[in-house]
XYZ file of C-alpha atoms in Angstrom:
318
model
C 148.525 -147.335 68.554
C 148.450 -143.813 69.817
C 145.863 -141.342 68.497
C 146.863 -138.237 66.582
C 147.545 -134.992 68.441
C 144.668 -132.780 67.919
C 143.471 -129.374 69.230
C 139.997 -127.366 68.708
C 140.130 -126.469 64.824
C 138.610 -123.089 65.613
C 138.744 -120.549 68.398
C 136.392 -117.324 68.839
C 137.496 -114.828 65.898
C 139.355 -111.874 67.461
C 137.849 -108.277 66.504
C 139.444 -107.067 63.372
C 142.994 -105.293 63.666
C 144.438 -103.083 61.258
C 147.739 -104.198 59.823
C 150.518 -103.672 62.155
C 148.088 -101.255 64.321
C 149.127 -101.389 67.853
C 146.710 -102.560 70.387
C 145.190 -100.410 72.953
C 143.799 -101.163 76.370
C 140.760 -99.086 75.836
C 139.602 -100.333 72.619
C 140.206 -99.212 69.205
C 141.896 -95.956 68.256
C 139.725 -93.524 66.550
C 140.601 -92.322 62.934
C 142.568 -89.063 62.842
C 139.991 -86.558 61.252
C 141.509 -85.756 57.468
C 143.584 -88.764 57.870
C 144.101 -90.558 54.118
C 143.722 -94.452 53.948
C 146.112 -96.856 52.583
C 144.357 -97.079 49.491
C 145.185 -93.576 48.541
C 148.877 -94.306 49.765
C 149.319 -97.218 47.724
C 149.528 -96.136 44.065
C 152.287 -93.560 44.971
C 154.140 -96.479 46.732
C 153.749 -98.715 43.604
C 154.696 -96.012 40.984
C 157.948 -95.030 43.279
C 159.195 -98.809 43.434
C 158.436 -99.617 39.796
C 160.245 -96.183 38.862
C 163.278 -97.040 40.385
C 163.516 -100.423 38.735
C 163.059 -98.510 35.348
C 165.495 -95.888 36.651
C 163.244 -93.020 35.686
C 161.869 -90.175 38.200
C 158.600 -91.250 39.428
C 155.570 -89.104 38.638
C 154.031 -89.148 42.213
C 150.878 -87.063 43.557
C 151.408 -84.095 45.648
C 151.723 -84.366 49.142
C 152.237 -88.508 49.385
C 155.949 -89.427 49.145
C 159.252 -87.085 49.888
C 162.642 -88.372 49.041
C 165.973 -86.676 50.464
C 169.713 -87.795 49.935
C 170.130 -87.854 53.758
C 166.995 -89.544 55.092
C 165.628 -91.148 52.190
C 161.764 -91.820 51.656
C 159.094 -90.309 54.078
C 155.425 -89.670 54.428
C 153.982 -86.586 53.820
C 150.729 -85.126 55.051
C 148.519 -86.929 57.493
C 147.600 -90.870 56.919
C 145.746 -93.505 59.079
C 147.380 -96.059 60.752
C 146.888 -98.839 58.034
C 148.519 -96.335 55.593
C 151.312 -95.758 57.862
C 151.664 -99.453 58.408
C 151.920 -99.868 54.807
C 154.822 -97.572 54.325
C 156.910 -98.940 56.992
C 156.556 -102.427 55.106
C 157.147 -101.223 51.596
C 159.992 -98.552 52.556
C 162.850 -101.346 52.365
C 161.665 -101.857 48.865
C 161.518 -98.072 47.946
C 165.339 -97.948 48.054
C 166.211 -101.496 47.454
C 170.177 -101.631 46.005
C 171.320 -99.449 43.300
C 169.202 -98.406 40.476
C 169.431 -101.100 37.634
C 170.686 -103.877 40.026
C 168.997 -106.942 40.575
C 167.059 -107.356 44.003
C 165.385 -110.527 45.266
C 162.726 -110.570 47.878
C 160.779 -113.965 48.705
C 157.839 -114.622 50.727
C 156.738 -117.582 52.133
C 153.876 -118.511 54.519
C 154.010 -120.831 57.183
C 152.333 -122.699 60.173
C 153.539 -121.839 63.781
C 155.303 -125.173 63.621
C 157.383 -124.136 60.138
C 155.035 -126.201 57.463
C 154.053 -125.091 54.266
C 151.453 -127.706 53.911
C 150.053 -130.981 55.389
C 151.334 -134.048 54.879
C 149.248 -134.719 51.529
C 149.989 -131.442 50.207
C 146.906 -129.296 51.007
C 148.128 -125.623 51.349
C 144.990 -123.252 50.684
C 145.297 -121.327 52.777
C 147.358 -121.720 55.402
C 147.556 -117.782 55.822
C 144.534 -114.818 55.926
C 143.530 -112.453 53.054
C 145.711 -109.527 54.672
C 148.984 -111.797 53.818
C 147.446 -112.945 50.435
C 146.675 -109.061 49.542
C 150.196 -108.293 50.604
C 151.716 -111.279 48.282
C 149.624 -109.547 45.507
C 151.626 -106.303 46.191
C 154.967 -107.897 45.996
C 154.058 -108.934 42.862
C 152.750 -105.802 41.750
C 155.926 -104.014 42.772
C 158.337 -106.523 41.079
C 159.314 -107.142 37.389
C 158.949 -110.856 37.634
C 157.682 -113.384 39.943
C 159.531 -116.943 40.288
C 158.191 -120.241 40.978
C 159.403 -123.613 40.961
C 158.268 -126.527 38.669
C 156.593 -128.248 41.631
C 154.340 -125.258 42.474
C 153.124 -125.082 38.874
C 152.285 -129.022 38.543
C 150.390 -128.975 42.161
C 148.771 -125.328 42.160
C 148.353 -124.206 38.851
C 148.868 -120.525 39.765
C 147.750 -117.247 37.961
C 150.675 -115.405 39.266
C 148.954 -112.031 38.740
C 147.527 -108.694 40.688
C 144.075 -109.415 40.938
C 143.425 -108.771 44.502
C 145.698 -105.138 44.037
C 145.959 -102.283 41.651
C 149.085 -102.847 39.764
C 150.851 -104.199 36.938
C 151.102 -108.221 36.351
C 154.770 -109.187 36.532
C 156.588 -111.832 34.362
C 155.772 -115.288 35.008
C 159.177 -117.193 35.321
C 158.908 -120.911 36.076
C 162.168 -122.431 37.566
C 162.079 -125.990 35.568
C 165.832 -126.988 34.455
C 164.875 -130.039 33.040
C 161.500 -129.321 31.642
C 159.485 -131.163 34.389
C 156.198 -129.212 33.411
C 156.559 -130.771 29.646
C 153.222 -132.511 30.261
C 151.311 -129.327 32.131
C 151.782 -126.898 29.376
C 148.486 -127.102 27.939
C 146.368 -126.918 31.224
C 148.693 -124.075 32.925
C 147.258 -120.596 33.670
C 150.360 -118.989 33.148
C 150.672 -120.324 29.215
C 146.898 -119.784 28.607
C 145.551 -116.665 30.156
C 147.626 -113.970 28.167
C 147.718 -111.824 30.955
C 151.467 -111.148 31.402
C 154.513 -112.658 29.526
C 155.527 -116.149 31.060
C 159.044 -117.432 30.949
C 160.105 -120.841 31.233
C 163.218 -121.052 32.675
C 165.499 -124.190 31.693
C 169.029 -125.099 31.661
C 170.549 -124.551 27.920
C 170.645 -128.126 27.294
C 167.156 -128.635 27.272
C 166.554 -125.037 25.072
C 165.598 -126.711 21.750
C 162.981 -129.016 23.383
C 161.506 -126.073 25.307
C 161.208 -123.749 22.058
C 159.511 -126.727 20.233
C 156.686 -126.866 23.064
C 156.251 -123.308 24.423
C 157.871 -121.174 21.205
C 161.137 -119.309 21.405
C 159.571 -115.973 23.082
C 158.647 -118.280 26.167
C 161.819 -119.968 26.773
C 164.487 -118.623 29.255
C 167.760 -120.772 28.646
C 170.289 -120.590 31.158
C 173.623 -121.880 30.188
C 175.021 -123.804 33.378
C 171.673 -123.505 35.387
C 171.793 -127.360 36.212
C 175.343 -128.079 37.795
C 177.079 -131.506 37.534
C 175.930 -132.673 40.708
C 172.302 -131.993 40.073
C 171.971 -128.803 41.797
C 170.797 -125.314 40.633
C 173.067 -122.532 39.973
C 170.427 -119.751 40.759
C 172.929 -116.748 40.663
C 173.008 -117.183 36.914
C 168.856 -117.199 36.630
C 169.142 -113.856 38.531
C 171.715 -112.551 35.738
C 169.749 -114.005 32.966
C 166.569 -112.127 34.277
C 168.632 -108.848 34.714
C 169.688 -109.143 31.085
C 166.409 -108.862 30.014
C 165.793 -105.742 32.237
C 163.978 -107.859 35.031
C 165.790 -106.519 37.898
C 163.551 -106.582 40.848
C 162.477 -110.247 41.585
C 160.225 -111.951 43.664
C 160.526 -115.563 44.504
C 156.980 -116.851 45.589
C 157.595 -120.663 46.044
C 157.453 -123.109 46.930
C 159.108 -124.152 49.991
C 162.316 -125.745 47.915
C 162.530 -122.943 45.469
C 162.886 -120.218 48.390
C 165.173 -122.331 50.450
C 167.437 -123.002 47.520
C 167.687 -119.012 47.027
C 168.119 -118.378 50.590
C 170.729 -121.278 50.968
C 172.634 -119.823 47.892
C 172.317 -116.335 49.527
C 170.507 -114.979 46.314
C 167.738 -113.105 48.543
C 168.088 -109.452 49.627
C 165.304 -109.995 51.649
C 162.917 -112.777 52.981
C 159.156 -111.983 54.057
C 157.986 -114.988 56.449
C 154.448 -115.010 57.005
C 153.543 -117.164 59.938
C 149.912 -118.035 60.873
C 148.487 -119.240 63.939
C 148.091 -122.596 63.159
C 149.657 -125.828 64.197
C 150.157 -128.882 61.325
C 151.976 -131.246 62.731
C 153.861 -133.399 60.601
C 153.406 -131.637 57.554
C 155.663 -130.483 54.748
C 158.401 -128.051 56.164
C 158.883 -124.451 54.809
C 162.872 -123.775 54.769
C 165.106 -126.740 54.556
C 168.782 -126.308 53.958
C 171.946 -127.878 55.341
C 172.853 -125.384 58.147
C 175.593 -124.652 60.227
C 176.372 -127.419 62.833
C 176.594 -124.502 65.797
C 174.072 -121.951 66.949
C 176.762 -119.406 67.035
C 177.490 -119.731 63.247
C 173.703 -119.623 62.412
C 172.269 -116.154 60.622
C 170.329 -114.041 63.144
C 169.501 -111.218 60.475
C 167.779 -107.753 60.921
C 164.102 -108.227 61.255
C 160.856 -106.238 61.645
C 157.771 -107.712 62.738
C 154.211 -106.681 61.176
C 150.842 -107.586 62.224
C 148.722 -108.946 59.275
C 145.286 -109.926 60.721
C 145.975 -112.638 62.695
C 149.032 -113.470 61.254
C 152.764 -112.265 61.962
C 155.020 -111.070 59.033
C 158.529 -111.152 59.658
C 160.589 -109.049 57.143
C 164.137 -110.164 57.309
C 167.034 -107.967 55.794
C 169.461 -110.679 54.326
C 172.011 -108.088 53.038
C 173.090 -105.078 55.418
């Protein structure tokens, strides 16, 4: 029997790098005198994005962000490299879609060989702290965060913004046939009271869901589960929009993100790739694709440095 393939588990850690900061052959660049940091810019970015979702003009601090019809949003004043990188990363969310229209972004963290967990399901943590902080920023920028029932059962996440300054989103658990019925008592999203939680199920299971979680926590979607047992995710997006939740973040897991992608329900995908090789682990994106490369999607993209990770920002609607 052949021995399992293995590599050295740890390499010497590289020196710290600012998010998206360019490499310098002569060493790290010195900060500009008077340049403001990302911590000052973040509240302005957050408030500008959420004000657009609420169709209200943002009340921004002076000399931070400016908007013009011909150029869109731009930075004002002097900012350090990390703040400029943060603006570049968040800029697509500032002008995302018509005001009041649904807009959906997803993030998936994976290894170099496309895995989101080992073969036993171990996934904590594939990506580094910079990518995790970005995930919390996406939560703060969106009205609702969507996860599949498998993610809730396996990870029992909180889905809050505890790593950044910002409001917690509404937590949406995508569970058409109430797989989570036996997990409600221990699920943090049902117990912590930090943010609203919606149990999204097919309307045929509405009464059973209401009996267990209460009517205020159930989102019953007519036609969510098709006759062939696949999900009609556009109906979920429409149902959330009807509740005023228009900026949506699909956080996982890999099956849920793949379904949204395959059904063309995503406007943008953030794919965070870590310098990690897992082997025969659980794959990230998986769906039936075209038979020929010429028919495969090559979306416009930008790449951002997140510590040792690289985040691919893919524009799926142009």
